[in-house]
PDB file of C-alpha atoms in Angstrom:
ATOM      1  CA  UNK A   1      -0.022  -0.065  -0.043  1.00 40.00           C
ATOM      2  CA  UNK A   2       0.844   3.365  -0.730  1.00 44.00           C
ATOM      3  CA  UNK A   3       0.969   6.486   1.898  1.00 47.00           C
ATOM      4  CA  UNK A   4      -2.480   7.218   0.638  1.00 48.00           C
ATOM      5  CA  UNK A   5      -3.969   3.589   1.200  1.00 51.00           C
ATOM      6  CA  UNK A   6      -4.304   2.660  -2.505  1.00 53.00           C
ATOM      7  CA  UNK A   7      -2.979  -0.222  -3.593  1.00 54.00           C
ATOM      8  CA  UNK A   8       0.839  -0.205  -4.886  1.00 60.00           C
ATOM      9  CA  UNK A   9       1.824  -1.561  -8.405  1.00 63.00           C
ATOM     10  CA  UNK A  10       3.847  -5.234  -7.864  1.00 67.00           C
ATOM     11  CA  UNK A  11       6.270  -5.573 -10.663  1.00 67.00           C
ATOM     12  CA  UNK A  12       7.153  -9.311 -11.806  1.00 69.00           C
ATOM     13  CA  UNK A  13      10.629 -10.682 -13.166  1.00 71.00           C
ATOM     14  CA  UNK A  14      10.066  -8.572 -16.572  1.00 66.00           C
ATOM     15  CA  UNK A  15       9.230  -5.176 -14.841  1.00 64.00           C
ATOM     16  CA  UNK A  16       5.422  -5.344 -15.758  1.00 63.00           C
ATOM     17  CA  UNK A  17       2.779  -4.516 -13.104  1.00 62.00           C
ATOM     18  CA  UNK A  18       1.098  -7.605 -11.690  1.00 60.00           C
ATOM     19  CA  UNK A  19      -1.966  -5.510 -10.706  1.00 60.00           C
ATOM     20  CA  UNK A  20      -2.561  -3.429 -13.584  1.00 60.00           C
ATOM     21  CA  UNK A  21      -0.919  -5.609 -16.161  1.00 56.00           C
ATOM     22  CA  UNK A  22       1.578  -2.507 -17.280  1.00 62.00           C
ATOM     23  CA  UNK A  23       5.112  -1.568 -16.798  1.00 72.00           C
ATOM     24  CA  UNK A  24       6.284  -0.554 -13.447  1.00 79.00           C
ATOM     25  CA  UNK A  25       9.987   0.353 -13.594  1.00 88.00           C
ATOM     26  CA  UNK A  26      12.599   0.532 -10.469  1.00 93.00           C
ATOM     27  CA  UNK A  27      14.407   3.648 -10.038  1.00 95.00           C
ATOM     28  CA  UNK A  28      16.245   5.413  -7.093  1.00 96.00           C
ATOM     29  CA  UNK A  29      15.757   8.996  -5.774  1.00 97.00           C
ATOM     30  CA  UNK A  30      18.630  11.463  -7.160  1.00 97.00           C
ATOM     31  CA  UNK A  31      17.148  14.495  -5.622  1.00 95.00           C
ATOM     32  CA  UNK A  32      13.385  15.393  -3.827  1.00 94.00           C
ATOM     33  CA  UNK A  33      11.842  18.661  -3.738  1.00 91.00           C
ATOM     34  CA  UNK A  34       8.386  19.748  -2.200  1.00 85.00           C
ATOM     35  CA  UNK A  35       8.002  17.074   0.148  1.00 74.00           C
ATOM     36  CA  UNK A  36       4.599  16.685   1.510  1.00 74.00           C
ATOM     37  CA  UNK A  37       3.177  18.927  -0.952  1.00 80.00           C
ATOM     38  CA  UNK A  38       0.832  18.018  -3.777  1.00 83.00           C
ATOM     39  CA  UNK A  39       3.464  18.928  -6.023  1.00 88.00           C
ATOM     40  CA  UNK A  40       6.403  17.169  -4.777  1.00 92.00           C
ATOM     41  CA  UNK A  41       8.586  16.054  -7.485  1.00 94.00           C
ATOM     42  CA  UNK A  42      12.183  14.169  -7.848  1.00 95.00           C
ATOM     43  CA  UNK A  43      14.885  12.985 -10.129  1.00 96.00           C
ATOM     44  CA  UNK A  44      14.825   9.404 -10.221  1.00 96.00           C
ATOM     45  CA  UNK A  45      17.762   7.691 -11.818  1.00 96.00           C
ATOM     46  CA  UNK A  46      16.151   4.419 -14.015  1.00 92.00           C
ATOM     47  CA  UNK A  47      18.650   2.339 -16.056  1.00 90.00           C
ATOM     48  CA  UNK A  48      21.264   4.648 -17.246  1.00 93.00           C
ATOM     49  CA  UNK A  49      18.618   7.786 -17.590  1.00 91.00           C
ATOM     50  CA  UNK A  50      17.348  10.463 -14.976  1.00 95.00           C
ATOM     51  CA  UNK A  51      13.860  11.229 -15.285  1.00 92.00           C
ATOM     52  CA  UNK A  52      11.589  13.879 -13.492  1.00 94.00           C
ATOM     53  CA  UNK A  53       8.846  11.680 -11.583  1.00 94.00           C
ATOM     54  CA  UNK A  54       5.727  12.896  -9.360  1.00 94.00           C
ATOM     55  CA  UNK A  55       6.206  11.927  -5.449  1.00 95.00           C
ATOM     56  CA  UNK A  56       2.897  13.090  -4.496  1.00 92.00           C
ATOM     57  CA  UNK A  57       1.831   9.445  -3.567  1.00 92.00           C
ATOM     58  CA  UNK A  58       4.187   8.957  -1.163  1.00 92.00           C
ATOM     59  CA  UNK A  59       5.162  10.792   2.010  1.00 89.00           C
ATOM     60  CA  UNK A  60       9.096  11.891   2.651  1.00 89.00           C
ATOM     61  CA  UNK A  61      10.651  10.555  -0.437  1.00 93.00           C
ATOM     62  CA  UNK A  62      14.686  11.052   0.403  1.00 92.00           C
ATOM     63  CA  UNK A  63      17.658  10.557  -2.230  1.00 95.00           C
ATOM     64  CA  UNK A  64      19.087   7.082  -2.285  1.00 96.00           C
ATOM     65  CA  UNK A  65      15.353   5.459  -1.860  1.00 96.00           C
ATOM     66  CA  UNK A  66      14.659   2.574  -4.444  1.00 96.00           C
ATOM     67  CA  UNK A  67      10.950   3.267  -5.753  1.00 95.00           C
ATOM     68  CA  UNK A  68       8.376   1.893  -8.079  1.00 93.00           C
ATOM     69  CA  UNK A  69       7.669   4.727 -10.974  1.00 92.00           C
ATOM     70  CA  UNK A  70       4.462   3.983 -13.121  1.00 86.00           C
ATOM     71  CA  UNK A  71       3.546   6.490 -16.012  1.00 84.00           C
ATOM     72  CA  UNK A  72       5.534   9.496 -14.667  1.00 88.00           C
ATOM     73  CA  UNK A  73       4.622   8.917 -10.711  1.00 91.00           C
ATOM     74  CA  UNK A  74       6.214   6.929  -8.096  1.00 93.00           C
ATOM     75  CA  UNK A  75       3.784   4.968  -6.545  1.00 92.00           C
ATOM     76  CA  UNK A  76       5.907   2.340  -4.156  1.00 93.00           C
ATOM     77  CA  UNK A  77       8.874   1.968  -2.113  1.00 93.00           C
ATOM     78  CA  UNK A  78      10.952  -0.972  -2.234  1.00 88.00           C
ATOM     79  CA  UNK A  79      12.538  -2.163   0.956  1.00 78.00           C
ATOM     80  CA  UNK A  80      16.283  -3.432   1.200  1.00 69.00           C
ATOM     81  CA  UNK A  81      15.216  -7.267   0.272  1.00 65.00           C
ATOM     82  CA  UNK A  82      13.126  -5.441  -3.140  1.00 61.00           C
ATOM     83  CA  UNK A  83       9.713  -5.868  -2.297  1.00 65.00           C
ATOM     84  CA  UNK A  84       7.253  -3.178  -2.439  1.00 62.00           C
TER      85      UNK A  84
END
């Protein structure tokens, strides 16, 4: 579950979301701004690229955290074991 109580996407081995059958990509937060606001955004490294994504669905995102990104939104955190 995300901080908003919505179910989180759960990526399978190929990176596709088991819940909505679309792609959920794993990324690491490089920079986060606007924490706690609906306009919170971050720069997230996904593979070899850095993308600007919305952090509005998660609370208190910090650099170094691993997230599941779907359609430009960070929708879940990954714990150290890689689970959402």
